[in-house]
Amino acid sequence: MPIRRKLIEISMPLDSINAAARRENYIYKRNPSAVHKWWAQRPFATARAVLFGQLVDDPSAWPEEFPTLEAQQAERRRLHDLIERMVPWEAGHNETTMDDARREIARSHARSLLAGDFGPAPETKRELATRLKAGQAAQDEVNAWLGIELPTVHDPFAGGGTIPLEAQRLGLRALATDLNPVAVLINKALIEIPPRFAGMPPVNPESRAKPDFWARTWKGAEGLAEDIRYYGRWMRDEAKRRIGHLYPEVELPPDHGGGKATVIAWLWARTVASPDPAFRDVQVPLASSFWLSTKDGKRTWVEPVVNGRTYRFSIRTGEPAAAEAAAIAEGTKTGRGDFRCVLSGTPIP
């Protein structure tokens, strides 16, 4: 079998790939990596470009089609333009762009088949390869060709699933394995489950009761997404019904508008019985700091407000004086490594 050089061995538009990869760090909406951050997670743009560059032939591999250096450079520029269109985040949801990328991968493989690189092929396969090379095959034929003909992409240390997900996006068969059960769960959610339900309608009763349900065409994972939204709401409401009383709403003070508000963050601290005999039945916090944010211009902390035998915390913002800032940083901890009772100041060893 002849060794034909791939595009990644000769030339890739690295600046465009790097720019798209950097930008991904600030995109969270619809980004699978935002579901669960993984160690050393690779950018989707990089994986997409690398897979494409590994599968598409460099023009110099086909001197009969690109006999001159100028012709080869022109073809590389065309492929570079496609990569630059393909690597931005939005392109992953643009079927026109992704179809162009899939067609280019199929065309490279068709060239090799027609050249006899893989030995003799059945006439039906050669006929399809001829149409693919000429760009005359329908997209569903291109996708079927990729899934059957090209080698399966296997990532044995899949982690967050970037490589197998992008392989699927390019129309390839993908396998993902990992020893970590969290990684396996992420890959099931990204790679295994959505294709299994592709093009299928939702099963939840709310969607099925809509007037346009039976007339609607459910593309890709739209039906699955409807079910996830419905049953996700059901789980949230059921959890609120069962344990909502443990997370009560808070009464806002008048200077914050009054009324009730939903608590969006909880601060947890270990509590112990106060060693002061006067407060022995009161649980007091062991807090190593009262700071919530120490960023310049956004300094925020909690301040204990004592009222007889009870206490509560008030959220404060601003720029405290040096002595107050030191007290905030200590919380209820003392310089000796012990703590103090927030009600009486009694030392807690």
Short mmCIF file of C-alpha atoms in Angstrom, two decimals, residues 114-304:
data_model
loop_
_atom_site.label_atom_id
_atom_site.label_comp_id
_atom_site.label_asym_id
_atom_site.label_seq_id
_atom_site.Cartn_x
_atom_site.Cartn_y
_atom_site.Cartn_z
CA LEU A 114 -9.74 4.22 -7.25
CA ALA A 115 -5.93 4.19 -7.33
CA GLY A 116 -5.94 0.59 -6.06
CA ASP A 117 -4.21 1.42 -2.76
CA PHE A 118 -6.39 -1.14 -0.99
CA GLY A 119 -6.37 -3.72 -3.76
CA PRO A 120 -9.25 -4.50 -6.13
CA ALA A 121 -12.69 -3.30 -5.03
CA PRO A 122 -16.19 -4.40 -6.11
CA GLU A 123 -17.61 -2.46 -9.04
CA THR A 124 -20.41 -0.96 -6.94
CA LYS A 125 -17.86 0.46 -4.52
CA ARG A 126 -15.72 1.83 -7.36
CA GLU A 127 -18.80 3.47 -8.87
CA LEU A 128 -19.57 5.23 -5.59
CA ALA A 129 -15.91 6.21 -5.19
CA THR A 130 -16.01 7.80 -8.66
CA ARG A 131 -19.06 9.84 -7.73
CA LEU A 132 -17.52 10.83 -4.39
CA LYS A 133 -14.31 11.97 -6.04
CA ALA A 134 -16.31 14.08 -8.48
CA GLY A 135 -18.45 15.51 -5.69
CA GLN A 136 -21.63 14.04 -7.12
CA ALA A 137 -22.67 11.74 -4.26
CA ALA A 138 -25.51 12.64 -1.94
CA GLN A 139 -24.60 13.54 1.64
CA ASP A 140 -26.26 10.47 3.14
CA GLU A 141 -24.08 8.33 0.84
CA VAL A 142 -21.02 10.26 2.02
CA ASN A 143 -21.91 9.66 5.68
CA ALA A 144 -22.59 5.96 5.06
CA TRP A 145 -19.27 5.69 3.24
CA LEU A 146 -17.37 7.25 6.13
CA GLY A 147 -19.02 5.03 8.74
CA ILE A 148 -18.33 1.82 6.81
CA GLU A 149 -15.06 2.43 5.00
CA LEU A 150 -12.78 4.45 7.25
CA PRO A 151 -11.01 2.98 10.29
CA THR A 152 -12.79 3.39 13.61
CA VAL A 153 -11.41 6.16 15.81
CA HIS A 154 -10.64 4.76 19.26
CA ASP A 155 -9.56 6.95 22.16
CA PRO A 156 -8.43 4.54 24.91
CA PHE A 157 -8.05 7.39 27.46
CA ALA A 158 -11.12 9.36 26.44
CA GLY A 159 -11.52 11.51 29.55
CA GLY A 160 -13.97 14.29 28.71
CA GLY A 161 -14.66 12.76 25.28
CA THR A 162 -13.35 15.52 23.01
CA ILE A 163 -11.71 13.27 20.38
CA PRO A 164 -14.50 10.67 19.95
CA LEU A 165 -17.15 13.39 19.94
CA GLU A 166 -15.41 15.25 17.13
CA ALA A 167 -14.86 11.97 15.27
CA GLN A 168 -18.62 11.40 15.36
CA ARG A 169 -19.22 14.97 14.20
CA LEU A 170 -17.03 14.25 11.16
CA GLY A 171 -19.13 11.17 10.33
CA LEU A 172 -16.67 8.57 11.66
CA ARG A 173 -17.26 5.60 13.91
CA ALA A 174 -15.91 6.32 17.38
CA LEU A 175 -15.03 4.25 20.44
CA ALA A 176 -14.25 5.77 23.82
CA THR A 177 -12.87 3.92 26.84
CA ASP A 178 -11.57 5.05 30.21
CA LEU A 179 -10.89 3.53 33.61
CA ASN A 180 -12.54 6.40 35.49
CA PRO A 181 -16.31 5.80 35.92
CA VAL A 182 -17.00 9.56 35.80
CA ALA A 183 -15.32 9.75 32.39
CA VAL A 184 -17.34 6.75 31.24
CA LEU A 185 -20.57 8.48 32.32
CA ILE A 186 -19.59 11.70 30.50
CA ASN A 187 -18.81 9.77 27.32
CA LYS A 188 -22.07 7.85 27.51
CA ALA A 189 -23.94 11.16 27.72
CA LEU A 190 -21.94 12.75 24.88
CA ILE A 191 -21.25 9.91 22.48
CA GLU A 192 -23.33 6.80 23.13
CA ILE A 193 -26.82 7.98 24.09
CA PRO A 194 -27.56 10.86 21.63
CA PRO A 195 -26.94 8.79 18.44
CA ARG A 196 -29.11 5.98 19.83
CA PHE A 197 -32.11 8.33 19.96
CA ALA A 198 -31.26 10.47 16.92
CA GLY A 199 -34.33 11.41 14.88
CA MET A 200 -36.74 9.93 17.44
CA PRO A 201 -39.65 11.86 19.00
CA PRO A 202 -39.81 12.51 22.75
CA VAL A 203 -41.75 10.15 25.01
CA ASN A 204 -42.80 12.57 27.75
CA PRO A 205 -46.56 13.20 28.03
CA GLU A 206 -46.29 16.98 27.84
CA SER A 207 -44.66 16.96 24.40
CA ARG A 208 -46.97 14.24 23.10
CA ALA A 209 -50.03 16.28 24.11
CA LYS A 210 -49.05 19.23 21.89
CA PRO A 211 -51.16 19.67 18.73
CA ASP A 212 -48.19 19.63 16.34
CA PHE A 213 -46.45 16.60 17.88
CA TRP A 214 -47.32 14.01 15.23
CA ALA A 215 -46.79 16.40 12.31
CA ARG A 216 -43.37 17.59 13.49
CA THR A 217 -40.08 16.18 12.24
CA TRP A 218 -37.67 15.59 15.11
CA LYS A 219 -34.10 16.18 13.88
CA GLY A 220 -30.98 14.89 15.57
CA ALA A 221 -31.29 14.89 19.35
CA GLU A 222 -34.25 17.31 19.52
CA GLY A 223 -36.58 14.62 20.89
CA LEU A 224 -34.05 13.50 23.48
CA ALA A 225 -33.48 17.12 24.52
CA GLU A 226 -37.23 17.60 25.05
CA ASP A 227 -37.29 14.55 27.33
CA ILE A 228 -34.25 15.73 29.29
CA ARG A 229 -35.85 19.12 29.87
CA TYR A 230 -39.17 17.59 30.93
CA TYR A 231 -37.77 14.94 33.28
CA GLY A 232 -35.15 17.37 34.59
CA ARG A 233 -37.97 19.71 35.68
CA TRP A 234 -39.79 16.73 37.19
CA MET A 235 -36.73 15.76 39.25
CA ARG A 236 -36.24 19.35 40.41
CA ASP A 237 -39.89 19.70 41.47
CA GLU A 238 -39.89 16.29 43.16
CA ALA A 239 -36.71 17.14 45.08
CA LYS A 240 -38.25 20.45 46.17
CA ARG A 241 -41.39 18.61 47.36
CA ARG A 242 -39.39 16.10 49.41
CA ILE A 243 -36.55 18.17 50.88
CA GLY A 244 -37.50 21.76 50.05
CA HIS A 245 -38.32 22.44 53.69
CA LEU A 246 -34.61 22.00 54.48
CA TYR A 247 -33.79 24.92 52.18
CA PRO A 248 -36.20 27.69 53.20
CA GLU A 249 -36.43 31.07 51.53
CA VAL A 250 -34.79 33.99 53.31
CA GLU A 251 -36.44 37.17 54.57
CA LEU A 252 -34.70 40.15 53.00
CA PRO A 253 -34.09 43.21 55.20
CA PRO A 254 -35.87 46.44 54.23
CA ASP A 255 -32.68 48.00 52.86
CA HIS A 256 -32.48 45.08 50.37
CA GLY A 257 -36.06 45.39 49.15
CA GLY A 258 -37.80 43.26 51.77
CA GLY A 259 -39.87 40.19 51.04
CA LYS A 260 -38.67 36.62 50.49
CA ALA A 261 -35.92 35.45 48.18
CA THR A 262 -34.51 32.11 47.08
CA VAL A 263 -31.15 31.24 48.56
CA ILE A 264 -28.67 30.62 45.72
CA ALA A 265 -25.60 29.82 47.83
CA TRP A 266 -25.01 28.25 51.21
CA LEU A 267 -21.97 28.71 53.42
CA TRP A 268 -21.21 25.65 55.48
CA ALA A 269 -19.24 25.64 58.72
CA ARG A 270 -18.68 23.06 61.41
CA THR A 271 -20.53 23.98 64.61
CA VAL A 272 -19.94 22.96 68.22
CA ALA A 273 -21.68 23.61 71.51
CA SER A 274 -20.46 26.82 73.12
CA PRO A 275 -18.14 26.12 76.08
CA ASP A 276 -19.64 29.14 77.90
CA PRO A 277 -22.11 27.82 80.51
CA ALA A 278 -24.50 30.64 79.67
CA PHE A 279 -24.72 29.44 76.04
CA ARG A 280 -24.08 25.71 76.45
CA ASP A 281 -27.19 24.82 74.44
CA VAL A 282 -26.21 27.02 71.47
CA GLN A 283 -24.22 25.70 68.52
CA VAL A 284 -21.57 28.20 67.41
CA PRO A 285 -19.51 28.13 64.17
CA LEU A 286 -15.83 27.33 63.72
CA ALA A 287 -14.98 29.61 60.81
CA SER A 288 -11.42 30.22 59.66
CA SER A 289 -12.45 33.29 57.62
CA PHE A 290 -15.47 35.48 56.99
CA TRP A 291 -14.32 36.59 53.52
CA LEU A 292 -16.54 35.75 50.54
CA SER A 293 -14.51 37.71 47.97
CA THR A 294 -11.21 39.55 48.30
CA LYS A 295 -11.05 40.94 44.76
CA ASP A 296 -10.31 44.65 44.46
CA GLY A 297 -13.54 46.58 44.14
CA LYS A 298 -15.59 43.46 44.97
CA ARG A 299 -14.64 42.78 48.56
CA THR A 300 -17.48 40.93 50.29
CA TRP A 301 -17.70 39.29 53.69
CA VAL A 302 -20.18 37.99 56.26
CA GLU A 303 -20.56 39.77 59.57
CA PRO A 304 -22.00 37.97 62.61
#
